[in-house]
CSV table of C-alpha atoms in Angstrom, one decimal:
chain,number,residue,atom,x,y,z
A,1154,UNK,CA,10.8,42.2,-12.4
A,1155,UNK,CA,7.5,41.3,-11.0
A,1156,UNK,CA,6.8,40.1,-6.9
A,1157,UNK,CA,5.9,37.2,-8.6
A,1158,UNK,CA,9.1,35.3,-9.7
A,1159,UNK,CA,10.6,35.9,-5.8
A,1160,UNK,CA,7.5,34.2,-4.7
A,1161,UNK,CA,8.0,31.5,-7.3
A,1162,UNK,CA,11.4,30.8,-6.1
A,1163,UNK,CA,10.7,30.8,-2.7
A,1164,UNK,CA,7.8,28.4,-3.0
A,1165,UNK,CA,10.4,26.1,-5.1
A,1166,UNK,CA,13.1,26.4,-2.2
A,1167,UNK,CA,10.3,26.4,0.8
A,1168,UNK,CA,7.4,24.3,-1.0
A,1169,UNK,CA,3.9,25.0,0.8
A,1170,UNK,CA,3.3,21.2,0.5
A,1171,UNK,CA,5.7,20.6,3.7
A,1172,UNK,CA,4.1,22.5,5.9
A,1173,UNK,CA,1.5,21.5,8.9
A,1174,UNK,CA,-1.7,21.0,8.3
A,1175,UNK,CA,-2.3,23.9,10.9
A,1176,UNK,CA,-0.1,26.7,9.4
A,1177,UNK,CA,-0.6,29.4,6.9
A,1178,UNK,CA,2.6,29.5,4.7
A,1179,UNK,CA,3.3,31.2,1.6
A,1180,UNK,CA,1.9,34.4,-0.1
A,1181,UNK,CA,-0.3,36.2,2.4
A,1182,UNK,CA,-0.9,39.6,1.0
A,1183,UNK,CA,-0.6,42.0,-2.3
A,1184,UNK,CA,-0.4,42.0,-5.8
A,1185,UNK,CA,2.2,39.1,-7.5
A,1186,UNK,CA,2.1,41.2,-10.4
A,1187,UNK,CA,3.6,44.4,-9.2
A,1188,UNK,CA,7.3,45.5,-9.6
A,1189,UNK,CA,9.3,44.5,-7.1
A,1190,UNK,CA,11.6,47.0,-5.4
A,1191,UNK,CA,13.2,45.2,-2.2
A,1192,UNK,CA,12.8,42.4,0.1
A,1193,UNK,CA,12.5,43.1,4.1
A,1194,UNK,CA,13.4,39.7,6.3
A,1195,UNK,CA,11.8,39.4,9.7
A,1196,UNK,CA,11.1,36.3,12.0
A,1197,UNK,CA,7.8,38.2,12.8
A,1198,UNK,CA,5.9,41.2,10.8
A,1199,UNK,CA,5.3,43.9,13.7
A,1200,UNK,CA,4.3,47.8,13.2
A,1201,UNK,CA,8.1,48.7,13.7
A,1202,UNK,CA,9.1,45.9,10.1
A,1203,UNK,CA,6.8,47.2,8.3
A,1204,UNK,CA,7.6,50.8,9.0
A,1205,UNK,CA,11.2,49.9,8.5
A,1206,UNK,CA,10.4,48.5,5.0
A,1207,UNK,CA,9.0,51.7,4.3
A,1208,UNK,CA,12.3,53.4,5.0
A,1209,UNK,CA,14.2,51.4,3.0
A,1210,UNK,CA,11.4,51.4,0.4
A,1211,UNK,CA,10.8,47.6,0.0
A,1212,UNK,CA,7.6,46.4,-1.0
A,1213,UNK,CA,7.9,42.4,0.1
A,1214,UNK,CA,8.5,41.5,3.3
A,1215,UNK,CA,9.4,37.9,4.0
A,1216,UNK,CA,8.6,36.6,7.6
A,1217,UNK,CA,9.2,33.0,9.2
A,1218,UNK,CA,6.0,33.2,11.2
A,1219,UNK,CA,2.7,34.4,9.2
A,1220,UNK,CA,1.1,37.1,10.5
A,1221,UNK,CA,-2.5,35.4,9.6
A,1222,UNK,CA,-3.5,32.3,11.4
A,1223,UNK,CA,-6.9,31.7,11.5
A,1224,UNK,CA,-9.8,34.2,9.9
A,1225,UNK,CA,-10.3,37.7,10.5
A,1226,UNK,CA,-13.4,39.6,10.9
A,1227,UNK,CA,-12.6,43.0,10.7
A,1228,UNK,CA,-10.2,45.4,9.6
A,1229,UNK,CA,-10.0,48.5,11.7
A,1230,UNK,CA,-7.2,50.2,13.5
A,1231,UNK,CA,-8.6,49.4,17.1
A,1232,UNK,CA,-6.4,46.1,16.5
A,1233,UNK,CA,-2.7,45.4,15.8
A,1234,UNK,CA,-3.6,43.0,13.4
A,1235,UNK,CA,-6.1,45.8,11.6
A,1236,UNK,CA,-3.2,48.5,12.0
A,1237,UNK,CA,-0.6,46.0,10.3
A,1238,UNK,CA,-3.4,45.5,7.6
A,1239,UNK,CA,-4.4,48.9,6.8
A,1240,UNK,CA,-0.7,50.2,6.5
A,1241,UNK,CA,0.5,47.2,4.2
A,1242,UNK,CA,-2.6,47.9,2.0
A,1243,UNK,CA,-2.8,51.7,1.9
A,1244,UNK,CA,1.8,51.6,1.6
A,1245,UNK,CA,1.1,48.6,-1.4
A,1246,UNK,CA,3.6,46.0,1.2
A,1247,UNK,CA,3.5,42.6,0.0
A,1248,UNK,CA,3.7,40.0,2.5
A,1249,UNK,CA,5.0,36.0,2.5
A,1250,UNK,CA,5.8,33.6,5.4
A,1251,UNK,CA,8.2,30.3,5.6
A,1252,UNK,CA,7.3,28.5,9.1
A,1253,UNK,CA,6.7,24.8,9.5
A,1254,UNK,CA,7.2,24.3,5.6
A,1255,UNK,CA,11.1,25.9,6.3
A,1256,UNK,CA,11.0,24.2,9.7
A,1257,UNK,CA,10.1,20.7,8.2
A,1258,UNK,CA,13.5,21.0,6.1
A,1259,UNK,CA,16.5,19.2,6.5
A,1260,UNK,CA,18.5,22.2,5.1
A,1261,UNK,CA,16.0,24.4,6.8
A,1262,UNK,CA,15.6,25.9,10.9
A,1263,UNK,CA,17.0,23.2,12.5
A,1264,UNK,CA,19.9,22.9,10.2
A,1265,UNK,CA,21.5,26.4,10.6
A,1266,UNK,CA,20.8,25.9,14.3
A,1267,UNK,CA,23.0,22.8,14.7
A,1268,UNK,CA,25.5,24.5,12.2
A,1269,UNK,CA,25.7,27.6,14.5
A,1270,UNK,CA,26.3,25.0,18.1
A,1271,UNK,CA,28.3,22.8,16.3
A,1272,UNK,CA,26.5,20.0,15.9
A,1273,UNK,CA,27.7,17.5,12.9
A,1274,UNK,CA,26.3,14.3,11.3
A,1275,UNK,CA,22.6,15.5,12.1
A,1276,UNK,CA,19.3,13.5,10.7
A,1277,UNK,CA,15.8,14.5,11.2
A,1278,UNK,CA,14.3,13.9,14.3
A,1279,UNK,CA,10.4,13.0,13.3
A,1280,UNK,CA,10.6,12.2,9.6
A,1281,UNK,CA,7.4,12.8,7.7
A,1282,UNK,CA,5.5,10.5,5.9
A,1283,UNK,CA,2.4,11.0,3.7
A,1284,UNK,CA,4.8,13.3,1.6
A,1285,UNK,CA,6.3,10.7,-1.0
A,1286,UNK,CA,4.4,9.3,-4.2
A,1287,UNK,CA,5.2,6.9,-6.6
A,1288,UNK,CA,4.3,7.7,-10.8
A,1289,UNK,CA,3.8,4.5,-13.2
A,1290,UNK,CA,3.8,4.8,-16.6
A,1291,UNK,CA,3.2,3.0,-19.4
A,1292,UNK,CA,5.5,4.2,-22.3
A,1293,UNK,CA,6.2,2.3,-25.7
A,1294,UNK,CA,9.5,0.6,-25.3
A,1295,UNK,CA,11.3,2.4,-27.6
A,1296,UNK,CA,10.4,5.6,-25.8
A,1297,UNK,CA,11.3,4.6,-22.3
A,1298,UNK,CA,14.9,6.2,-21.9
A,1299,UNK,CA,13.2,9.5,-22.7
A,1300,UNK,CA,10.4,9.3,-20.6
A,1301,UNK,CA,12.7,8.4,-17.8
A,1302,UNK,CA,14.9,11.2,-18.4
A,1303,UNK,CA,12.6,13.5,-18.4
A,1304,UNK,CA,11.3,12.7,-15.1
A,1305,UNK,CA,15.0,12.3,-13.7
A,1306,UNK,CA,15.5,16.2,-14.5
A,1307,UNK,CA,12.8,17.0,-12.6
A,1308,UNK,CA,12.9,15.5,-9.5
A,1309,UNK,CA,11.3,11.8,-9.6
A,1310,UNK,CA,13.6,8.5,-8.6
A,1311,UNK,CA,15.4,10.0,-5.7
A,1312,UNK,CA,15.8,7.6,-3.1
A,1313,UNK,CA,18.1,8.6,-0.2
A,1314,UNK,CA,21.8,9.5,-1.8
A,1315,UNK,CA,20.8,7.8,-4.7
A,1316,UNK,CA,19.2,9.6,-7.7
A,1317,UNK,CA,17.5,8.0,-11.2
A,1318,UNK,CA,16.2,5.1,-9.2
A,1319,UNK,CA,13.1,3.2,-11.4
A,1320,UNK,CA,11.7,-0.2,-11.7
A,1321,UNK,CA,11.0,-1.1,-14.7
A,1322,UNK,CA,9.2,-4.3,-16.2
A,1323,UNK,CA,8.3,-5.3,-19.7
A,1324,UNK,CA,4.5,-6.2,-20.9
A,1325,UNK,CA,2.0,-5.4,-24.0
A,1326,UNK,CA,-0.1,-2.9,-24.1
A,1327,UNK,CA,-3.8,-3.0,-25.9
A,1328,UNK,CA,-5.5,-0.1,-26.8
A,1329,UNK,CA,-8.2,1.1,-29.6
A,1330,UNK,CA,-8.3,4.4,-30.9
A,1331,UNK,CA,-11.4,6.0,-30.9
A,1332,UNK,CA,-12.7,9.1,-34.0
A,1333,UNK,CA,-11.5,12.0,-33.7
A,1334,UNK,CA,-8.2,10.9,-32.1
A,1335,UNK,CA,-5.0,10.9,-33.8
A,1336,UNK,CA,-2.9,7.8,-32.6
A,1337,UNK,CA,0.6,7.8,-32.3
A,1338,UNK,CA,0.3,3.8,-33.5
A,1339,UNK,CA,-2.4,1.6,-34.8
A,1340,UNK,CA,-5.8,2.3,-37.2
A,1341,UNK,CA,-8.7,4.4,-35.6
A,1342,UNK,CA,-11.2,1.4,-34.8
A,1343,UNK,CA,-9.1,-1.3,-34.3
A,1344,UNK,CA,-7.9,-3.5,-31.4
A,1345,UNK,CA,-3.7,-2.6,-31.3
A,1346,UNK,CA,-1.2,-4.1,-29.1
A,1347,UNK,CA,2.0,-2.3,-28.6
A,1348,UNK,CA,4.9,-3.7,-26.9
A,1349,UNK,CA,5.8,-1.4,-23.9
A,1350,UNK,CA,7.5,-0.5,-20.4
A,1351,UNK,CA,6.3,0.0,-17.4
A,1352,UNK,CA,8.3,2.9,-15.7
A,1353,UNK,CA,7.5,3.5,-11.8
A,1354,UNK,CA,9.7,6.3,-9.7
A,1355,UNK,CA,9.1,7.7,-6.4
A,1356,UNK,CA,9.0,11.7,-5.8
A,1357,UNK,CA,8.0,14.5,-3.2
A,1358,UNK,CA,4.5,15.2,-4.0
A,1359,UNK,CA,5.3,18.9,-4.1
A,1360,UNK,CA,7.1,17.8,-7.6
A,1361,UNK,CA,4.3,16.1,-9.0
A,1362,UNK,CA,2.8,18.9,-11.5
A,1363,UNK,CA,6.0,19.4,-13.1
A,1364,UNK,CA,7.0,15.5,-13.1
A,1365,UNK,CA,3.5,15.2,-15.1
A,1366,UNK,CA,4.5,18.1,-17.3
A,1367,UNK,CA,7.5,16.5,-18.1
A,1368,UNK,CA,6.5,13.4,-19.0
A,1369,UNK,CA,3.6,14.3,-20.8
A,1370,UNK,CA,5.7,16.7,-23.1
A,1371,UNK,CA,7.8,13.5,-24.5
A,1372,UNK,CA,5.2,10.9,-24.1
A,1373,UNK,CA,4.3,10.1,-27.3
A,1374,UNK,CA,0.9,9.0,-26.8
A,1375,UNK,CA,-2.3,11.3,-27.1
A,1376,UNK,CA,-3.4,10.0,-23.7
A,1377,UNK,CA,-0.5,8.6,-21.7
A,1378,UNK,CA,-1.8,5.5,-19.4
A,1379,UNK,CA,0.0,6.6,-15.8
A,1380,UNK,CA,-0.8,6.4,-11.9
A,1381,UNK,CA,-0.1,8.6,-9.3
A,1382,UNK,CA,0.2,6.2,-5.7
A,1383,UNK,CA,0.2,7.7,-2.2
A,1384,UNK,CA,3.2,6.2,-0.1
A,1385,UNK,CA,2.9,5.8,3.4
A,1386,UNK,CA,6.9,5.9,3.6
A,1387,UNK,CA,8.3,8.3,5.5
A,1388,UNK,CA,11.1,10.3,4.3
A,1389,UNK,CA,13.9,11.3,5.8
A,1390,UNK,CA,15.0,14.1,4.2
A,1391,UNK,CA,11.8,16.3,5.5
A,1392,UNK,CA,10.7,16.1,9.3
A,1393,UNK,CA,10.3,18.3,12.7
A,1394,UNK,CA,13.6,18.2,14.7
A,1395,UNK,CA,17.0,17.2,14.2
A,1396,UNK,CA,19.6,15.0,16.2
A,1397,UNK,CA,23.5,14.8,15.9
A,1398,UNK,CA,26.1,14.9,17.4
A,1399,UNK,CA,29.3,17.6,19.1
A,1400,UNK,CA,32.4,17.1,17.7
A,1401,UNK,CA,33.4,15.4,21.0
A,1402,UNK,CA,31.9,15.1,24.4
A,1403,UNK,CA,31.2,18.2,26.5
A,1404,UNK,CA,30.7,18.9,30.1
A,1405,UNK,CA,26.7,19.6,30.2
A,1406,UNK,CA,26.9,23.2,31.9
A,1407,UNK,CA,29.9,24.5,29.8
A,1408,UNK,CA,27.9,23.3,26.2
A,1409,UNK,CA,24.7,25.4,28.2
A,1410,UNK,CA,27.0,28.2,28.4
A,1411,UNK,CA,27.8,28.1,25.1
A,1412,UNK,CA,25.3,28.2,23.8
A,1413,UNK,CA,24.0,31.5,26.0
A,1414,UNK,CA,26.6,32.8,24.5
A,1415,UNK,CA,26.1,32.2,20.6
A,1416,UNK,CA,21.7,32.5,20.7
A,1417,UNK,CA,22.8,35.9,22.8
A,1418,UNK,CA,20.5,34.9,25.4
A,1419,UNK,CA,20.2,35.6,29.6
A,1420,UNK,CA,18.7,32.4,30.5
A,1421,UNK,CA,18.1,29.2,29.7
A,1422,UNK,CA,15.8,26.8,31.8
A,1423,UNK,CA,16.4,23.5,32.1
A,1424,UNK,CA,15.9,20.0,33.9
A,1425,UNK,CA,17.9,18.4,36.0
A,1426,UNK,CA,21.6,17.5,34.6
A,1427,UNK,CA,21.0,13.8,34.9
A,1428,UNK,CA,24.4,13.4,32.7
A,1429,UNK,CA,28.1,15.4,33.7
A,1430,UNK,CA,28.7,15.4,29.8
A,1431,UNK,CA,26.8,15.6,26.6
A,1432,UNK,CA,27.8,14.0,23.3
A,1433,UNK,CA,24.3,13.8,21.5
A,1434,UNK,CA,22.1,16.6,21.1
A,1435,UNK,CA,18.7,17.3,20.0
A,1436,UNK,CA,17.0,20.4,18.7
A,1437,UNK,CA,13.8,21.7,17.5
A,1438,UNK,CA,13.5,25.5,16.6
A,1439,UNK,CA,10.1,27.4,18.1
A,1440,UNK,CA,8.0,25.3,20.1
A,1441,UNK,CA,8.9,21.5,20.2
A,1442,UNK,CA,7.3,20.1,23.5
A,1443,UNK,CA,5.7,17.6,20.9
A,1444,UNK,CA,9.5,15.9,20.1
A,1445,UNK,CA,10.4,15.1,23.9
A,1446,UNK,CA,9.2,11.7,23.2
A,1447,UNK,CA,11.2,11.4,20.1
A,1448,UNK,CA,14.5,12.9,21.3
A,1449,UNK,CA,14.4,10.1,24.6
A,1450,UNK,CA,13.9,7.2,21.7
A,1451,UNK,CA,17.0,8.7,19.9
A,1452,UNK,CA,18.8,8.3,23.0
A,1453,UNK,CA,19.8,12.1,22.8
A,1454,UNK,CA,21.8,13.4,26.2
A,1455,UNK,CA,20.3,17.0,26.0
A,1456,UNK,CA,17.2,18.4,24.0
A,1457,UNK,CA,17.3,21.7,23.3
A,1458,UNK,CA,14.0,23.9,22.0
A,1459,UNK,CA,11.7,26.3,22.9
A,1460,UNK,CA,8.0,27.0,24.7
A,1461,UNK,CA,8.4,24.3,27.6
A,1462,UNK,CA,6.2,23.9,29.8
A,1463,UNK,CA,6.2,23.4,34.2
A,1464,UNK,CA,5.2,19.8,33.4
A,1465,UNK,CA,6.8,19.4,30.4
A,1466,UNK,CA,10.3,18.8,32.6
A,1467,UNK,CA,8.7,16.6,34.3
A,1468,UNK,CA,9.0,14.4,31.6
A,1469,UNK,CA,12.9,14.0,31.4
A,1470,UNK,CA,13.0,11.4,33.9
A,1471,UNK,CA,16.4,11.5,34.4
A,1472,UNK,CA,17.0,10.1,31.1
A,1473,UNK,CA,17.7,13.2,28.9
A,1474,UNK,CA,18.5,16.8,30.0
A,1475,UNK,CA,15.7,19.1,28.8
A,1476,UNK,CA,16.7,23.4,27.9
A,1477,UNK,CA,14.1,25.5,26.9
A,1478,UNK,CA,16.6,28.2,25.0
A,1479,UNK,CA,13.4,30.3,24.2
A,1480,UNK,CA,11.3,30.3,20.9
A,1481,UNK,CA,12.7,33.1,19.2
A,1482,UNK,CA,16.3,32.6,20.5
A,1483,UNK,CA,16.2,29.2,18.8
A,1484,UNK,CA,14.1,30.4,15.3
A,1485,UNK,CA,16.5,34.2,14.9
A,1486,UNK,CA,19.1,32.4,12.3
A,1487,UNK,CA,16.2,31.9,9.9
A,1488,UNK,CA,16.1,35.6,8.7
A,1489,UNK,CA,20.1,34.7,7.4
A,1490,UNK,CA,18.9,32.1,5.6
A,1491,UNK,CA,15.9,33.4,3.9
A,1492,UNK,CA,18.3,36.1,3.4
A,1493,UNK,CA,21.0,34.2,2.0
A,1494,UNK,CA,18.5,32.6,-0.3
A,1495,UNK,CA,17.3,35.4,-2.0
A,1496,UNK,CA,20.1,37.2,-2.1
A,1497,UNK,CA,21.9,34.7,-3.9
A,1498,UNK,CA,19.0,34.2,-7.0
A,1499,UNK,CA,18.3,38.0,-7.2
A,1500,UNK,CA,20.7,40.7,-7.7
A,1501,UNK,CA,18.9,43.6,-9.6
A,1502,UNK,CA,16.9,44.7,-6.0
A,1503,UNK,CA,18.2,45.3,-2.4
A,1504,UNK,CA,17.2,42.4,0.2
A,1505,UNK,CA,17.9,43.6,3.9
A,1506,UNK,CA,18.0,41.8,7.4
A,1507,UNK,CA,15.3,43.4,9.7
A,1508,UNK,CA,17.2,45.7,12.7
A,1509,UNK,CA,13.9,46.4,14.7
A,1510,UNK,CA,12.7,42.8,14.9
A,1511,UNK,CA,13.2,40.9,18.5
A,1512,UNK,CA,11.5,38.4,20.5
A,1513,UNK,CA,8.3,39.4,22.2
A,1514,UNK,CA,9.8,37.6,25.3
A,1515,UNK,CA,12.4,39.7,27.4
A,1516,UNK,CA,14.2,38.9,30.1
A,1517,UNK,CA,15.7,40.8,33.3
């Protein structure tokens, strides 16, 4: 089995397509084509993963942040970066990241950080937009069910909790067939009008090469007629943050306590406790100064993330309590679920945890 089908799987569970503009998601370093032997999870590559991985003989390491950003202009040892580099080259370590793609998730960071503080009946915080298109296609009547199908099973017309969602509308077609083409219907060189349906569905646009596929393989026309729109919608299945609520309202300082307790962490810095209990919360894994704005407008009690700033507190205004619960602390359950995700597709090589990796922030 070759790197290449995790890396597959992993771009169709964390697509590329959701992540930030600024990032640097998906496959980072290696050869996709070489056999794989086991998977190391980290939040963060560092000297001490990658010398674990060697221990345990894995040769793909799967991190939540990527370990290349922006270019690089040499590759010596005088560097960390150029160490990390010339021992995954010269050991044949493959590398992939997850970060704001996984982040961006509903099912992603922020969604096993409610689940582990017992947060329920979460949405996203900052939906995206820019992410959702919309396919029409013109398919001879009698083909339309098939068509549609086909897109179905791949992805296109979901719409919230609803699934197989399409407009369609009825019209006639004109078309003539040029030489050297083969027409499904009507005479090369002459004018033809076919009765047909016009079949639009919305998708994610990280679907939109296999939706094409799809419908392609059953249209029954050389050269299908079809539009791909961009939507300006935004969706709210994919977005930065999430907001829900505790199973029932809890005084401020004992749910700060908790969760000390549960991320395992000395200290947590906060604003002022404007309220004496909190009901709805708000959270954004890694840095998420950017969402204060957006957590006051969804009237949460208490914001939880990491990376605040002095000034950044100043901006709770007595109208939301604001916890910086570190940037790590708030991002560590992410190497369970990349875990959990390829453990549960592959069973024929060994997928570990990291034990050396840690937060780069320590506290006394």
């Amino acid at each position: 089995m070759k790197i290449n089908e995790v890396i597959s799987y992993l771009d169709n569970r964390f697509p590329p397509a959701l992540q930030e503009s600024y990032d640097n998601s998906g496959f980072l370093l290696g050869d996709r084509n070489v056999e794989i032997k086991g998977v190391l999870v980290a939040v963060d590559l560092t000297l001490d993963v990658i010398e674990e991985a060697l221990q345990y003989g894995c040769n793909l390491i799967v991190t939540h942040h990527p370990f290349i950003f922006s270019g690089i202009k040499r590759i010596t040892t005088d560097s960390f970066m150029g160490r990390m580099l010339y021992m995954l080259v010269n050991n044949n370590i493959a590398v992939y990241a997850a970060h704001t793609n996984l982040d961006n998730l509903a099912t992603g960071v922020n969604d096993i950080l409610s689940k582990k503080l017992g947060i329920v009946d979460t949405k996203i915080l900052s939906p995206m937009s820019d992410k959702l298109r919309k396919l029409v296609v013109y398919v001879p009547t009698i083909y339309a069910s098939k068509v549609r199908e086909a897109m179905f099973a791949v992805g296109a017309g979901c719409i919230g909790n609803y699934d197989s969602c399409s407009f369609n509308s009825n019209g006639k077609g004109t078309f003539r067939a040029m030489d050297g083409t083969s027409p499904f219907v009507g005479k090369v060189g002459e004018l033809h009008t076919e009765a047909e349906e016009r079949i639009e569905v919305v998708y994610p646009i990280m679907y939109e090469k296999s939706i094409l596929r799809a419908m392609k393989s059953v249209h029954p026309y050389e050269e299908p007629a079809y539009d791909c729109l961009p939507l300006t919608n935004t969706w709210d299945r994919v977005g930065a943050g999430m907001v829900g609520l505790l199973p029932e309202p809890i005084p401020a300082i004992d749910f700060l306590k908790k969760v000390k307790e549960i991320l395992g962490i000395p200290v947590i810095r906060h604003s002022d406790l404007c309220f004496d209990t909190v009901h709805t919360v708000a959270i954004c894994g890694g840095a998420g100064s950017f969402l204060i704005g957006n957590a006051k407008a969804a009237k949460a009690d208490i914001y939880l993330t990491g990376d605040l700033k002095y000034h950044d507190f100043q901006q709770a205004e007595g109208r939301i309590i604001l916890a910086d619960i570190g940037h790590f602390e708030s991002e560590q359950f992410v190497k369970d679920l990349i875990y959990w995700e390829i453990s549960k597709k592959f069973s024929i090589f060994v997928s570990r945890i990291s034990t050396k990796n840690r937060g780069f922030v320590l506290y006394i």
